[in-house]
XYZ file of C-alpha atoms in Angstrom:
218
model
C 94.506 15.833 74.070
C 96.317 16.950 77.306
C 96.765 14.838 80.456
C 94.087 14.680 83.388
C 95.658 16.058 86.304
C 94.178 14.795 89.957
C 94.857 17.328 93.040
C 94.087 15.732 96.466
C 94.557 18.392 99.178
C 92.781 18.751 102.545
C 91.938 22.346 102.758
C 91.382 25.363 100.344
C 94.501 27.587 100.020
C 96.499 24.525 100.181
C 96.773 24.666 96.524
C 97.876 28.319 96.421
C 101.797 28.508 97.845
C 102.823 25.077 96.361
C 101.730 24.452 93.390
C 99.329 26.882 91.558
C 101.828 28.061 89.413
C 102.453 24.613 88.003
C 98.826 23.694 87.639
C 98.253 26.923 85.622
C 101.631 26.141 83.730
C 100.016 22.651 82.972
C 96.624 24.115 82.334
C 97.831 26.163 79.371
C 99.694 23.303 77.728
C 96.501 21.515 77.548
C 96.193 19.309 80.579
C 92.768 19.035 82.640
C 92.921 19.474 85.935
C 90.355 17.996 88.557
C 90.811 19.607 92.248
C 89.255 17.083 95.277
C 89.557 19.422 98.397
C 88.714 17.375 101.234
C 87.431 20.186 103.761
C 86.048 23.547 103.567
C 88.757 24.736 106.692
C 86.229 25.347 108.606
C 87.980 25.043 111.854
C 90.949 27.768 111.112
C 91.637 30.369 113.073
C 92.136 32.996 111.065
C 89.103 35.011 110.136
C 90.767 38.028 107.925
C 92.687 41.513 108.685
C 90.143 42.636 109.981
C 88.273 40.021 110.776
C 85.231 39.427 108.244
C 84.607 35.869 109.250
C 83.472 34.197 112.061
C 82.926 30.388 112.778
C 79.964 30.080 111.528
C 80.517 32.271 108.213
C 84.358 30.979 107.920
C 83.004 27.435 105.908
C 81.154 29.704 103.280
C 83.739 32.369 102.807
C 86.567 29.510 102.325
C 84.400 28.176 99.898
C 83.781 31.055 98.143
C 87.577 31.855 98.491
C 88.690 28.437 97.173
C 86.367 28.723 93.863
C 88.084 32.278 93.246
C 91.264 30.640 93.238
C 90.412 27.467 90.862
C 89.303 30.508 88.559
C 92.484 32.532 88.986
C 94.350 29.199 88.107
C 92.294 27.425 85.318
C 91.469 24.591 87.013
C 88.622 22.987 85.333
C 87.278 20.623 87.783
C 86.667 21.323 91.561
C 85.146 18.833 93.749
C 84.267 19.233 97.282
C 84.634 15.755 99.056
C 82.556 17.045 102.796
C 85.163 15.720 104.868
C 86.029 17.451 108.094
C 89.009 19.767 109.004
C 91.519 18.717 111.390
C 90.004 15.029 111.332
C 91.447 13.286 108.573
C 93.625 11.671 110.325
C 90.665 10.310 112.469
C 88.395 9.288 109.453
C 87.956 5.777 108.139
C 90.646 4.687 106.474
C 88.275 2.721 104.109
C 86.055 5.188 103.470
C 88.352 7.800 102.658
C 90.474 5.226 100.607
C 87.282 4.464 99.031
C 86.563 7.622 97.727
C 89.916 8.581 96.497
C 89.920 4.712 94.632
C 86.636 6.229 93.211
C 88.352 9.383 91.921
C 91.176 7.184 90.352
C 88.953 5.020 88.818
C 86.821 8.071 86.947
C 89.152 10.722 86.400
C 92.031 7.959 85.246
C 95.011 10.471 85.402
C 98.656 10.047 83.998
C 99.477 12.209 87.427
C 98.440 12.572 91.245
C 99.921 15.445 93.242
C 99.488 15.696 97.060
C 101.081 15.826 100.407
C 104.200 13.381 101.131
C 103.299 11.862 104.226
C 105.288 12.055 107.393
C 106.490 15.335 105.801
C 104.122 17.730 105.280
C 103.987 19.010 109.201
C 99.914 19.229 109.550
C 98.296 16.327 110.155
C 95.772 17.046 107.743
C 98.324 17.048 105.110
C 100.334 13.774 106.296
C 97.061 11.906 106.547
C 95.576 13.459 102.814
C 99.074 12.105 101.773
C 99.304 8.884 103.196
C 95.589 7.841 101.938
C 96.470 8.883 98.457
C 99.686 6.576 98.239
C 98.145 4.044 99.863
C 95.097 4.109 97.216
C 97.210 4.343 94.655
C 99.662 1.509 95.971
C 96.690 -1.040 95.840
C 96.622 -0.103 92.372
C 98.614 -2.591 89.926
C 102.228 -0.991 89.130
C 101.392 -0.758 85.466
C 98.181 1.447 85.971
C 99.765 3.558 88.856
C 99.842 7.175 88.116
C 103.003 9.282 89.040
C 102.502 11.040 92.363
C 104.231 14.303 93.164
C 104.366 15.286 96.701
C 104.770 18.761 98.528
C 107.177 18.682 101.707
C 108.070 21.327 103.870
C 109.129 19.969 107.130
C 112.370 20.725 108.359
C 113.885 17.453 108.131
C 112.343 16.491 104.690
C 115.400 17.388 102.398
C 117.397 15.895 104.844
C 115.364 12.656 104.517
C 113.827 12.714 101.482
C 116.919 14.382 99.512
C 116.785 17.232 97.111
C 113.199 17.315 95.257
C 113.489 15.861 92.060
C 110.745 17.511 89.802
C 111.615 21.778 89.980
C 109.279 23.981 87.724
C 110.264 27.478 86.962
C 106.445 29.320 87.680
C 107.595 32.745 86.728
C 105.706 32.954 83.668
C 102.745 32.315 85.723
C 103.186 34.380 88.824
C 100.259 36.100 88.212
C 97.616 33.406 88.305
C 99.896 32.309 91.232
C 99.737 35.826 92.929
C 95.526 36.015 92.323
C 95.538 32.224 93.491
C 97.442 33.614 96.995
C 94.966 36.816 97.240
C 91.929 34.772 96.363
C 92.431 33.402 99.706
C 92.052 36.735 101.645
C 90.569 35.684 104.844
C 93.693 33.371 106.170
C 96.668 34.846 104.480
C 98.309 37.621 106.578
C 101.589 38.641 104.837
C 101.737 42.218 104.727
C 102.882 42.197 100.863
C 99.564 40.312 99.973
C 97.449 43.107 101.939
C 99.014 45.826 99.991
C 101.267 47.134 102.796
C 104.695 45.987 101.728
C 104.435 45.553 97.971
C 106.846 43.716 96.616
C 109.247 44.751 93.169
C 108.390 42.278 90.456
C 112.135 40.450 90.824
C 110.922 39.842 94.521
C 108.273 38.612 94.128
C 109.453 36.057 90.996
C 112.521 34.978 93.716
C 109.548 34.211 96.213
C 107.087 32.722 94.197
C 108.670 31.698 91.113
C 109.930 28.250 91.796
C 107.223 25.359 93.199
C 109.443 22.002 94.441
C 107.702 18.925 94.324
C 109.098 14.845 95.605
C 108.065 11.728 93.215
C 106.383 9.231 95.503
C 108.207 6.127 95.316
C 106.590 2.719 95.618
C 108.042 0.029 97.534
């Protein structure tokens, strides 16, 4: 029996760039993989090339978008948790603790990945992160699951140091790719539109490595 697998992430496509890759590469070897997206992105500004969205369509699309991708990936398990975009950081902190606690406590998985806090440039994504470790931390040390964390800021390698946990996605790029496309109405790269297509050995240097930080507890 594989390992369960919790994703906490505050918006759909957030899974796409970073890490569907691994969670497909996971996936196959047997692990199950629940998917909490906070939000539906409702408040993003992109609405598609051309637009095909508009604000009050956008929350139904994303959805609709976000599902494609769990099914381009594998993922077994998607739960949408009604919070709202660009207010996480706003919510209360013991309600949205609660609920994660909640998800611990059911799904029971060997490992957590999400946003490292203070490094993850969207405030979304710093306050997803810092209410996951701080769940977790609560938790005693023995029963802890491991928690690996995206980072992209500038200064996060700098800080943080090299990432520590490197998979090698190329054998996956294509549920990666469909996991990118599935998300059609807020990624603009020409290459994903079909107007730049990249060679295969461009797009495995692009795509085919996902970086992630172990969370350290004090």
């Amino acid at each position: 029996m594989g390992q369960n697998i919790l994703v906490i992430l505050p918006h759909p496509d957030d899974e796409a760039f970073g890490l569907s890759g691994t969670l497909a590469k996971y996936i196959v070897e047997g692990a199950h993989v629940t998917y909490a997206c906070l939000t539906l992105g409702e408040m993003g500004r992109n609405m598609g090339i051309p637009p095909f969205a508009n604000r009050i369509t956008l929350p139904s699309i994303r959805k609709a978008e976000l599902e494609e991708s769990c099914k381009a990936i594998g993922i077994q398990d998607l739960r949408l948790m009604g919070f709202h975009d660009k207010t996480i950081e706003f919510e209360d902190q013991d309600k949205l603790d609660g609920v994660i606690a909640s998800l611990l406590e059911e799904i029971k998985p060997s490992l957590v990945f999400t946003f490292y806090p203070g490094y993850s440039v969207h405030p979304d994504h710093d306050a997803t992160g810092a209410a996951v470790t701080r769940t977790i931390e609560r938790m005693p040390a023995e029963e802890r699951p491991a928690v690996h964390c995206l980072a992209f800021s500038r200064n996060c390698e700098e800080e943080l140091g090299k990432p520590d946990v490197v998979h090698d996605v190329s054998m996956f790029i294509v549920q990666k790719m469909n996991s990118i496309q599935a998300h059609r109405s807020q990624f603009q790269a020409a290459e994903l539109l079909g107007k730049k297509q990249l060679k295969t050995k461009e797009i495995e240097q692009r795509f085919g490595t996902e970086r992630f930080w172990t969370y350290t507890f004090a």
